[in-house]
Amino acid sequence: MERLQKVIAESGYTSRRKAEALIVEGKVKVNGKVITELGTKVSEKDIIEVENTVLTKEEKEYYLINKPRGVITTTDDDKNRKIVTELIPTNARIYPVGRLDYDTTGVLLLTNDGEFANILTQPKSKVDKVYLAKLEGIIKGDQINKLKAGVLLDHVKVVPSRVKLKKVNAEANTCYVEIIIHEGKNHQVKRMFESVGMKVEKLTRQRFGIFNAEGLKSGEYRKLTPKEVASVYSLKK
Ligand code: URA
């Protein structure tokens, strides 16, 4: 017997956290009966429906894409914008592991393996997210120090594990700063810079845990190797 949210996540339907939300919202049925209790245990024989779709088992797929600008990372969009899953031709119900903004580029993983996604996105895994931010204006030492000391986002202090000024372009009045964070709050990097008075003009994720976009042009993708998948599972606590 397994917990309902775990079974939903492992089917590839969605992440474990989203599965929990769907259960609480009354969108999950087991053998035709709505279940809103999170701890409910189910077996192989139970028929599980999520949002009126019966769960089926799917082969696990894992991709890394070098996300281009102008693509969203949710799985549907009311504004008819391009969706990142459309860039990968597969019938599997893959979805992004965490989010990148519409205008953010760089490393993004996609999978239909809810447990894999969960390992990488849960805060306790402390996965490095390395970003290179191009800023409007030139950041000063005291602004960098403020960031390093930690800033408040949603009433929670976030402390980056690294902030480093990489390049200054005095003529264009811009600079590039590398920042490494472990959380995945909405617009986190942009809001962190904003909180010290700087605006992010461009943002690229250069690394996510062990993954980088080496060898992939903008919009190109590759499958993860079994060794890469195993090394993510080795982070499981
Ligand atoms: N932080 C942001 O502000 N945007 C992203 O896309 C990722 C991290």
Coordinates of C-alpha atoms and ligand atoms in Angstrom, one line a residue:
M1 CA 0.0 0.0 0.0
E2 CA 1.3 3.5 -0.9
R3 CA 0.1 7.0 -0.1
L4 CA -2.3 8.4 -2.7
Q5 CA -0.2 11.5 -3.4
K6 CA 2.9 9.4 -4.0
V7 CA 1.1 7.1 -6.4
I8 CA -0.2 10.1 -8.4
A9 CA 3.2 11.7 -8.5
E10 CA 4.8 8.5 -9.6
S11 CA 2.3 8.0 -12.4
G12 CA 3.8 11.2 -14.0
Y13 CA 0.6 13.1 -13.7
T14 CA 2.1 15.9 -11.6
S15 CA 4.5 16.6 -8.8
R16 CA 3.7 15.3 -5.3
R17 CA 3.0 18.8 -4.0
K18 CA 0.5 19.4 -6.8
A19 CA -1.0 16.0 -6.2
E20 CA -1.6 16.9 -2.6
A21 CA -3.3 20.1 -3.6
L22 CA -5.6 18.2 -6.0
I23 CA -6.6 15.7 -3.3
V24 CA -7.4 18.5 -0.9
E25 CA -9.4 20.3 -3.6
G26 CA -11.6 17.1 -4.0
K27 CA -10.3 16.4 -7.5
V28 CA -9.2 12.9 -6.9
K29 CA -11.3 9.8 -6.8
V30 CA -10.4 6.3 -5.7
N31 CA -12.7 3.6 -7.0
G32 CA -15.3 6.3 -7.9
K33 CA -15.3 8.0 -4.5
V34 CA -13.8 11.4 -3.9
I35 CA -11.0 11.3 -1.4
T36 CA -9.8 14.4 0.4
E37 CA -7.7 12.8 3.1
L38 CA -4.0 13.2 2.4
G39 CA -2.8 10.1 4.2
T40 CA -5.1 7.7 2.3
K41 CA -3.3 4.5 1.3
V42 CA -4.0 2.8 -2.0
S43 CA -3.0 -0.5 -3.7
E44 CA -2.2 -1.5 -7.3
K45 CA -5.8 -2.7 -7.7
D46 CA -7.4 0.6 -6.9
I47 CA -8.7 2.8 -9.8
I48 CA -7.5 6.3 -9.3
E49 CA -9.0 9.2 -11.2
V50 CA -7.4 12.7 -11.1
E51 CA -9.5 15.5 -12.6
N52 CA -11.7 12.8 -14.2
T53 CA -8.7 11.1 -15.9
V54 CA -7.9 7.5 -14.9
L55 CA -4.2 7.2 -14.0
T56 CA -2.2 4.9 -16.2
K57 CA 1.5 3.9 -15.8
E58 CA 3.9 5.6 -18.1
E59 CA 7.6 5.0 -18.9
K60 CA 9.6 7.6 -17.1
E61 CA 11.3 10.2 -19.3
Y62 CA 13.8 12.8 -18.4
Y63 CA 15.0 15.8 -20.5
L64 CA 17.2 18.8 -20.1
I65 CA 16.5 21.8 -22.3
N66 CA 18.3 25.1 -22.8
K67 CA 15.2 27.2 -22.4
P68 CA 14.9 30.1 -24.9
R69 CA 13.3 33.4 -24.0
G70 CA 9.6 33.9 -24.8
V71 CA 8.5 30.4 -23.6
I72 CA 6.5 29.7 -20.5
T73 CA 7.2 26.8 -18.1
T74 CA 3.6 26.1 -16.9
T75 CA 1.8 23.4 -18.8
D76 CA -1.0 25.6 -20.1
D77 CA -1.4 29.3 -20.7
D78 CA -4.4 31.5 -21.0
K79 CA -2.5 34.1 -23.0
N80 CA -1.7 31.6 -25.8
R81 CA 2.1 31.9 -25.3
K82 CA 4.5 29.2 -26.4
I83 CA 4.8 26.4 -23.8
V84 CA 8.1 24.7 -23.1
T85 CA 6.7 21.2 -23.4
E86 CA 5.9 21.9 -27.0
L87 CA 9.6 22.0 -27.7
I88 CA 10.0 18.3 -26.9
P89 CA 8.3 15.8 -29.1
T90 CA 6.9 13.1 -26.8
N91 CA 3.6 11.7 -25.8
A92 CA 4.6 11.3 -22.2
R93 CA 3.0 13.8 -19.8
I94 CA 6.2 15.6 -19.0
Y95 CA 6.3 18.9 -17.0
P96 CA 9.0 21.2 -15.9
V97 CA 10.9 20.6 -12.6
G98 CA 10.4 24.0 -11.0
R99 CA 9.8 27.2 -13.0
L100 CA 11.7 29.7 -15.1
D101 CA 10.1 33.0 -16.1
Y102 CA 8.9 33.7 -19.6
D103 CA 12.0 35.8 -20.3
T104 CA 14.5 33.7 -18.4
T105 CA 16.8 31.4 -20.4
G106 CA 19.0 28.4 -19.5
V107 CA 18.9 25.0 -17.8
L108 CA 15.5 23.5 -17.3
L109 CA 14.6 19.8 -16.6
L110 CA 11.4 18.1 -17.6
T111 CA 10.1 14.8 -16.6
N112 CA 7.0 12.7 -15.9
D113 CA 8.6 11.3 -12.8
G114 CA 7.0 13.1 -9.9
E115 CA 9.4 11.6 -7.3
F116 CA 12.5 12.8 -9.3
A117 CA 10.9 16.3 -9.6
N118 CA 10.1 16.3 -5.9
I119 CA 13.7 15.4 -4.9
L120 CA 15.1 18.3 -6.9
T121 CA 12.5 20.9 -5.7
Q122 CA 12.2 20.2 -2.0
P123 CA 14.1 22.8 0.0
K124 CA 15.9 20.2 2.1
S125 CA 17.7 18.8 -1.0
K126 CA 19.5 22.2 -1.1
V127 CA 20.2 21.9 -4.9
D128 CA 22.3 24.8 -6.2
K129 CA 20.6 27.0 -8.7
V130 CA 23.2 29.1 -10.4
Y131 CA 22.0 32.2 -12.2
L132 CA 23.8 34.9 -14.2
A133 CA 21.9 38.2 -14.0
K134 CA 22.5 41.2 -16.3
L135 CA 21.6 44.2 -14.3
E136 CA 20.6 47.7 -15.3
G137 CA 23.2 50.0 -13.7
I138 CA 26.3 49.0 -11.8
I139 CA 25.8 47.3 -8.5
K140 CA 27.8 48.7 -5.5
G141 CA 29.7 46.8 -2.8
D142 CA 27.2 47.6 -0.1
Q143 CA 24.3 46.3 -2.3
I144 CA 26.2 43.0 -2.7
N145 CA 26.8 42.9 1.0
K146 CA 23.1 43.4 1.7
L147 CA 22.3 40.5 -0.6
K148 CA 24.9 38.3 1.0
A149 CA 23.5 39.0 4.4
G150 CA 20.1 37.9 3.2
V151 CA 16.9 39.7 2.1
L152 CA 13.3 39.3 3.1
L153 CA 11.0 37.7 0.5
D154 CA 7.4 36.9 1.5
H155 CA 8.5 37.6 5.2
V156 CA 11.2 34.9 5.0
K157 CA 14.9 35.7 4.9
V158 CA 16.6 34.3 1.9
V159 CA 20.4 34.0 2.0
P160 CA 22.2 33.3 -1.3
S161 CA 25.0 30.8 -1.1
R162 CA 27.1 33.0 -3.4
V163 CA 26.9 36.5 -5.0
K164 CA 29.8 37.5 -7.3
L165 CA 30.2 40.5 -9.6
K166 CA 31.5 39.0 -12.8
K167 CA 31.7 41.8 -15.2
V168 CA 31.1 45.6 -15.5
N169 CA 30.3 47.4 -18.7
A170 CA 30.7 51.1 -17.7
E171 CA 29.8 52.4 -21.1
A172 CA 26.5 50.5 -21.3
N173 CA 25.9 51.1 -17.6
T174 CA 25.3 47.4 -17.0
C175 CA 26.9 44.6 -15.0
Y176 CA 26.7 40.8 -14.7
V177 CA 26.3 39.2 -11.3
E178 CA 26.4 35.5 -10.5
I179 CA 24.1 34.4 -7.8
I180 CA 23.5 30.9 -6.3
I181 CA 20.3 30.1 -4.4
H182 CA 18.7 27.0 -3.1
E183 CA 15.1 28.0 -2.9
G184 CA 12.7 28.3 -5.9
K185 CA 10.4 31.2 -4.9
N186 CA 8.5 33.0 -7.6
H187 CA 10.7 35.5 -9.4
Q188 CA 13.2 35.0 -6.6
V189 CA 16.3 36.3 -8.3
K190 CA 14.6 39.4 -9.8
R191 CA 13.0 40.2 -6.4
M192 CA 16.2 39.7 -4.5
F193 CA 18.0 42.3 -6.7
E194 CA 14.9 44.6 -6.6
S195 CA 15.1 44.5 -2.8
V196 CA 18.6 46.1 -3.0
G197 CA 17.5 48.6 -5.6
M198 CA 18.7 46.9 -8.8
K199 CA 16.7 45.8 -11.8
V200 CA 17.4 42.5 -13.7
E201 CA 17.5 43.0 -17.4
K202 CA 18.3 39.5 -18.4
L203 CA 18.5 36.3 -16.5
T204 CA 20.0 32.9 -17.3
R205 CA 20.2 29.8 -15.3
Q206 CA 23.6 28.3 -15.9
R207 CA 23.4 25.3 -13.6
F208 CA 20.7 23.4 -11.7
G209 CA 22.4 20.9 -9.4
I210 CA 24.7 18.8 -11.5
F211 CA 23.1 19.9 -14.8
N212 CA 24.3 22.6 -17.2
A213 CA 23.4 23.4 -20.8
E214 CA 26.8 22.7 -22.2
G215 CA 26.6 21.7 -25.9
L216 CA 23.0 22.8 -26.2
K217 CA 22.0 25.8 -28.2
S218 CA 19.0 27.9 -27.2
G219 CA 15.9 25.7 -27.6
E220 CA 17.9 22.4 -27.9
Y221 CA 17.3 19.5 -25.5
R222 CA 18.7 16.1 -24.7
K223 CA 17.6 13.1 -22.6
L224 CA 19.3 12.6 -19.3
T225 CA 21.5 9.5 -18.9
P226 CA 20.5 6.8 -16.5
K227 CA 23.6 7.8 -14.4
E228 CA 22.3 11.4 -14.1
V229 CA 18.9 10.1 -13.1
A230 CA 20.5 7.9 -10.5
S231 CA 22.6 10.7 -9.1
V232 CA 19.4 12.7 -8.5
Y233 CA 17.9 9.7 -6.7
S234 CA 21.0 9.5 -4.5
L235 CA 20.0 12.9 -3.0
K236 CA 16.9 11.4 -1.6
K237 CA 16.9 12.0 2.2
Ligands
URA1 N1 14.4 33.9 -10.4 C1 13.7 34.7 -11.2 O1 13.5 35.9 -10.8 N2 13.2 34.3 -12.4 C2 13.5 33.0 -12.8 O2 13.0 32.7 -13.9 C3 14.2 32.2 -12.0 C4 14.6 32.6 -10.8

